[in-house]
Structure formats: structure tokens, C-alpha cells
Short mmCIF file of C-alpha atoms in Angstrom, two decimals:
data_model
loop_
_atom_site.label_atom_id
_atom_site.label_comp_id
_atom_site.label_asym_id
_atom_site.label_seq_id
_atom_site.Cartn_x
_atom_site.Cartn_y
_atom_site.Cartn_z
CA MET O 14 0.00 0.00 0.00
CA LYS O 15 1.27 3.47 -0.88
CA THR O 16 1.52 6.20 1.76
CA ILE O 17 -0.90 9.08 1.23
CA GLY O 18 0.48 12.54 1.92
CA MET O 19 -2.03 15.09 3.17
CA LEU O 20 -1.78 18.87 3.57
CA GLY O 21 -4.60 19.55 5.99
CA GLY O 22 -5.91 22.03 8.51
CA MET O 23 -7.65 24.20 5.90
CA SER O 24 -9.81 23.86 7.89
CA TRP O 25 -9.28 20.99 10.31
CA GLU O 26 -13.05 20.43 10.26
CA SER O 27 -12.90 19.10 6.71
CA THR O 28 -9.51 17.42 7.23
CA ALA O 29 -11.22 15.23 9.83
CA SER O 30 -13.73 14.24 7.13
CA TYR O 31 -10.87 13.37 4.78
CA TYR O 32 -9.14 11.19 7.39
CA LYS O 33 -12.34 9.29 8.11
CA ALA O 34 -13.30 8.87 4.44
CA ILE O 35 -9.87 7.59 3.41
CA ASN O 36 -9.66 5.06 6.22
CA GLN O 37 -13.22 3.89 5.59
CA GLY O 38 -12.36 3.47 1.91
CA VAL O 39 -9.29 1.36 2.64
CA LYS O 40 -11.25 -0.78 5.07
CA ARG O 41 -14.02 -1.24 2.50
CA GLU O 42 -11.55 -2.28 -0.21
CA LEU O 43 -9.17 -4.45 1.83
CA GLY O 44 -11.28 -5.53 4.80
CA GLY O 45 -10.12 -6.80 8.16
CA LEU O 46 -8.05 -4.41 10.25
CA HIS O 47 -6.64 -2.53 7.27
CA SER O 48 -6.33 1.23 7.54
CA ALA O 49 -4.66 3.86 5.37
CA LYS O 50 -0.97 4.71 5.54
CA ILE O 51 -1.05 8.50 5.89
CA CYS O 52 1.51 11.23 6.44
CA LEU O 53 -0.46 14.34 7.48
CA TYR O 54 0.81 17.89 7.92
CA SER O 55 -1.87 20.14 9.43
CA VAL O 56 -1.23 23.87 9.13
CA ASP O 57 -2.53 26.77 11.25
CA PHE O 58 -5.43 27.96 9.11
CA ASP O 59 -5.60 31.38 10.76
CA GLU O 60 -2.28 32.24 9.15
CA ILE O 61 -3.37 30.96 5.73
CA GLU O 62 -6.78 32.67 5.87
CA LYS O 63 -5.30 36.08 6.60
CA LEU O 64 -2.90 35.79 3.66
CA GLN O 65 -5.73 34.65 1.36
CA HIS O 66 -7.81 37.72 2.09
CA GLN O 67 -4.77 39.98 1.76
CA GLY O 68 -4.06 38.51 -1.68
CA LYS O 69 -0.63 37.27 -0.56
CA TRP O 70 -0.81 33.98 -2.40
CA ASP O 71 2.96 33.78 -2.88
CA GLU O 72 3.36 33.65 0.90
CA THR O 73 0.78 30.89 1.22
CA ALA O 74 2.69 28.97 -1.47
CA VAL O 75 5.89 29.16 0.59
CA ILE O 76 4.14 27.89 3.72
CA LEU O 77 2.45 25.01 1.92
CA SER O 78 5.53 24.12 -0.11
CA ASN O 79 7.55 23.77 3.08
CA ALA O 80 4.80 21.62 4.56
CA ALA O 81 4.68 19.51 1.40
CA LYS O 82 8.43 18.94 1.55
CA ALA O 83 8.01 17.72 5.11
CA VAL O 84 5.28 15.32 4.00
CA GLU O 85 7.50 13.98 1.22
CA ALA O 86 10.36 13.55 3.67
CA GLY O 87 7.95 11.63 5.90
CA GLY O 88 7.59 8.95 3.23
CA ALA O 89 4.48 9.97 1.27
CA ASP O 90 4.19 8.56 -2.25
CA PHE O 91 1.80 11.26 -3.48
CA LEU O 92 0.21 14.42 -2.07
CA MET O 93 -3.31 15.63 -1.48
CA ILE O 94 -3.96 19.31 -0.83
CA CYS O 95 -7.05 18.92 1.36
CA THR O 96 -8.79 22.10 0.24
CA ASN O 97 -10.11 23.36 -3.08
CA THR O 98 -9.03 26.98 -2.71
CA MET O 99 -5.36 26.32 -2.08
CA HIS O 100 -5.08 24.47 -5.37
CA LYS O 101 -4.53 28.02 -6.61
CA VAL O 102 -0.89 27.45 -5.63
CA ALA O 103 -0.74 23.75 -6.58
CA ASN O 104 1.78 24.39 -9.36
CA ASP O 105 4.07 26.25 -6.94
CA ILE O 106 3.87 23.38 -4.47
CA GLN O 107 4.51 20.79 -7.20
CA ALA O 108 7.64 22.68 -8.26
CA ASN O 109 9.09 22.12 -4.78
CA ILE O 110 8.48 18.37 -4.43
CA SER O 111 9.16 15.26 -6.50
CA ILE O 112 6.03 13.27 -5.59
CA PRO O 113 2.87 13.92 -7.67
CA ILE O 114 -0.12 15.94 -6.48
CA LEU O 115 -3.53 14.29 -6.74
CA HIS O 116 -5.46 17.34 -7.97
CA ILE O 117 -8.95 17.77 -6.50
CA ALA O 118 -10.39 19.42 -9.62
CA ASP O 119 -9.12 16.61 -11.87
CA ALA O 120 -10.61 13.94 -9.61
CA THR O 121 -13.96 15.77 -9.59
CA ALA O 122 -13.96 16.42 -13.34
CA GLN O 123 -13.21 12.79 -14.14
CA LYS O 124 -16.28 11.74 -12.17
CA LEU O 125 -18.42 14.39 -13.87
CA VAL O 126 -17.30 13.20 -17.31
CA LEU O 127 -18.06 9.58 -16.42
CA ASP O 128 -21.55 10.67 -15.36
CA GLY O 129 -22.13 12.60 -18.57
CA ILE O 130 -22.18 16.05 -16.96
CA SER O 131 -21.16 18.80 -19.39
CA LYS O 132 -22.45 21.88 -17.53
CA VAL O 133 -21.95 22.21 -13.81
CA GLY O 134 -22.55 24.76 -11.07
CA LEU O 135 -19.70 25.60 -8.70
CA LEU O 136 -19.94 26.56 -5.04
CA GLY O 137 -16.86 27.43 -3.02
CA THR O 138 -14.96 30.31 -1.55
CA ARG O 139 -15.08 33.59 -3.44
CA PHE O 140 -11.56 32.81 -4.66
CA THR O 141 -12.63 29.50 -6.19
CA MET O 142 -15.85 30.82 -7.70
CA GLU O 143 -14.42 34.05 -9.13
CA GLN O 144 -10.82 33.30 -10.08
CA ASP O 145 -9.76 31.16 -13.00
CA PHE O 146 -7.42 28.56 -11.49
CA TYR O 147 -10.22 26.03 -10.80
CA LYS O 148 -12.84 26.78 -13.43
CA SER O 149 -10.37 26.85 -16.31
CA ARG O 150 -9.04 23.43 -15.36
CA LEU O 151 -12.53 21.97 -15.70
CA THR O 152 -13.17 23.79 -18.96
CA ASP O 153 -9.78 23.48 -20.68
CA HIS O 154 -8.89 19.93 -19.65
CA PHE O 155 -12.34 18.31 -19.52
CA ALA O 156 -14.64 20.51 -21.69
CA ILE O 157 -17.03 21.10 -18.79
CA GLU O 158 -18.91 24.41 -18.78
CA VAL O 159 -18.95 26.05 -15.33
CA VAL O 160 -21.56 28.44 -13.95
CA VAL O 161 -21.30 30.27 -10.62
CA PRO O 162 -23.83 32.06 -8.42
CA ASN O 163 -24.59 35.76 -8.77
CA GLU O 164 -22.70 38.34 -6.71
CA GLU O 165 -25.09 38.30 -3.75
CA ASP O 166 -25.15 34.51 -3.61
CA ARG O 167 -21.34 34.30 -3.92
CA THR O 168 -21.04 36.56 -0.90
CA THR O 169 -23.46 34.37 1.04
CA VAL O 170 -21.64 31.16 0.14
CA HIS O 171 -18.21 32.64 1.00
CA ASP O 172 -19.25 34.19 4.30
CA ILE O 173 -20.97 31.04 5.55
CA ILE O 174 -17.82 29.01 4.79
CA TYR O 175 -15.46 31.26 6.75
CA ASN O 176 -17.75 32.53 9.49
CA GLU O 177 -19.58 29.28 10.23
CA LEU O 178 -18.42 26.04 8.59
CA CYS O 179 -14.69 26.47 9.25
CA LEU O 180 -15.65 26.98 12.89
CA GLY O 181 -17.82 23.85 12.98
CA ASP O 182 -20.98 25.99 13.23
CA ILE O 183 -23.72 24.19 11.26
CA ARG O 184 -26.97 26.17 10.96
CA ASP O 185 -30.28 25.09 9.46
CA GLU O 186 -30.95 28.56 8.05
CA SER O 187 -27.60 28.52 6.23
CA ARG O 188 -28.41 25.10 4.78
CA GLU O 189 -31.69 26.50 3.45
CA ARG O 190 -29.86 29.38 1.78
CA TYR O 191 -27.40 26.98 0.14
CA VAL O 192 -30.23 24.78 -1.14
CA GLU O 193 -31.86 27.85 -2.68
CA ILE O 194 -28.59 28.84 -4.35
CA VAL O 195 -28.15 25.32 -5.72
CA ALA O 196 -31.67 25.53 -7.18
CA ARG O 197 -30.82 28.83 -8.88
CA LEU O 198 -27.73 27.26 -10.45
CA ALA O 199 -29.93 24.49 -11.82
CA GLU O 200 -32.20 27.16 -13.30
CA GLN O 201 -29.11 28.47 -15.13
CA GLY O 202 -28.77 25.08 -16.79
CA ALA O 203 -26.39 23.33 -14.40
CA GLN O 204 -26.93 19.57 -14.58
CA ALA O 205 -25.19 19.16 -11.21
CA VAL O 206 -23.39 21.29 -8.62
CA ILE O 207 -19.84 20.88 -7.32
CA LEU O 208 -19.45 21.40 -3.58
CA GLY O 209 -16.15 23.07 -4.34
CA CYS O 210 -15.09 23.80 -0.80
CA THR O 211 -14.24 20.89 1.45
CA GLU O 212 -16.37 22.31 4.28
CA ILE O 213 -19.62 22.58 2.31
CA ALA O 214 -20.48 18.89 2.70
CA LEU O 215 -20.60 19.48 6.45
CA LEU O 216 -23.70 21.61 5.74
CA ILE O 217 -25.44 20.17 2.70
CA GLN O 218 -25.66 16.58 1.44
CA GLN O 219 -27.48 14.93 -1.43
CA HIS O 220 -30.69 14.29 0.50
CA HIS O 221 -31.12 18.05 0.95
CA SER O 222 -31.44 18.73 -2.80
CA HIS O 223 -32.92 17.15 -5.92
CA VAL O 224 -29.98 18.57 -7.91
CA PRO O 225 -27.04 16.12 -8.13
CA LEU O 226 -24.28 17.25 -5.76
CA TYR O 227 -20.60 16.37 -6.15
CA ASP O 228 -18.79 16.36 -2.82
CA THR O 229 -15.15 17.14 -3.60
CA THR O 230 -13.93 15.84 -0.23
CA GLU O 231 -15.52 12.45 -0.83
CA ILE O 232 -14.39 12.28 -4.46
CA HIS O 233 -10.81 13.31 -3.62
CA ALA O 234 -10.67 10.74 -0.82
CA GLU O 235 -11.99 7.98 -3.11
CA GLN O 236 -9.30 8.74 -5.68
CA ALA O 237 -6.63 8.68 -3.00
CA VAL O 238 -7.74 5.24 -1.85
CA LYS O 239 -7.64 3.91 -5.42
CA GLN O 240 -4.16 5.31 -5.96
CA ALA O 241 -2.90 4.01 -2.61
CA ILE O 242 -3.98 0.42 -3.13
CA ALA O 243 -3.44 0.20 -6.92
#
């Protein structure tokens, strides 16, 4: 079994979901007392979050590259960046390590393509919804059209992530607002919606919406299990 490298803590709430999903996947595939071989580096998200909102992405890249080098030195065979947003600096991180990165957008897009989805809605942080690093990967590499919420809805989605979900604060009223936003994306022609922030699945799951939802945490974890036991 290969050792899975994880850059976590962004936030730790979703990293806990990753850890559980990966170990459950290994147990499901191999049975018995099997569990995943993991090398996890968990950062202080307060530091990362401040740099994000200051637009100091180069500084976040240095922090995460140093963490990634530590994970590689710890014996990891490949790396997962356990957050959608910080894939903005995935190329910078990759340039500093020799093990491959299992890209969350690629894993998600591959599943969308298999399911015949050609137009998808995207929820995530403002950075993920508005900047090009994530959307263009889906469009350019996989020919998937991406639609995002309007300005007001993007603000709602972003604020709930940082002010509630990253703090483990799960509110029914916020879930209702997300479900409404998902419905509006479907009205724009989205065949499905990507939960493109690893915290969102803490709030909304498939049974809350008739629109197909793609949980990036779950998908990323599934791909990691496949790669680890291949």
C-alpha cells in the first residue's frame, strides 16, 4: 500500500472528514483491520486565511511548499492538498516536491465526465468561484462548462464558509440558503453542482437537494484510496 500525503488544517473540520473517508475506503476495499498509511501535515489555518484575504498567495505557497516537503520527507508517495481553494498554488507546491499531487479538480472532473455532466454549477470560496485557477481546469482539460452564483449569492456562500463552517458551526438557516442557491444554479442550466469547498459537505448533502451534488472531499478521498492500493 502506498503512503498518502495530506496537507490539511484548511480547515481541520474538513480534514477530519478526509481522514475518516480515506480510512473507511481502505477498510471497504481491503477488509479486516486494514487502515490507510497517511503522512499528514496540518497547518494553522488562521495564518493561511489572513494571507488569502490579503491577496498574498505567494506567501501561502511558501508555507504550503515547506509543509509539502516535510510530507514527502515523511515517506508519502503522493500528495493531497485537502482544500479546493489552495489548489490556486498547486503548481508552486509541485515545483518544490518530486512526488505527484492528486489534484482535487481533476478527480472531480473525471467523475463528472463519467456521469455525462457537461455543464456544472460551482460553489466554493469567493476565490474559487471568481478566479480562474479552478474553473479553467474543468473547462480546458475536460470541456465542462462552469456556472457560478450571482454576486449576492457568492457573498453568502463565501461568508458562511469562513464565518460558520470552518468553525464547525452548522446552521439550518444557512443550509436552506445553500439549497436555494443550488436551485438557482440548476435554473441556469447546471446539470449538477460541485461542492467546491471541502467544508460545504458538512452543511449540505445529497438528501437536501434534488440537484445532483458532487462532494469534492468524498471524491478526492476515493481517488486517494484507489491510488494508494493500486
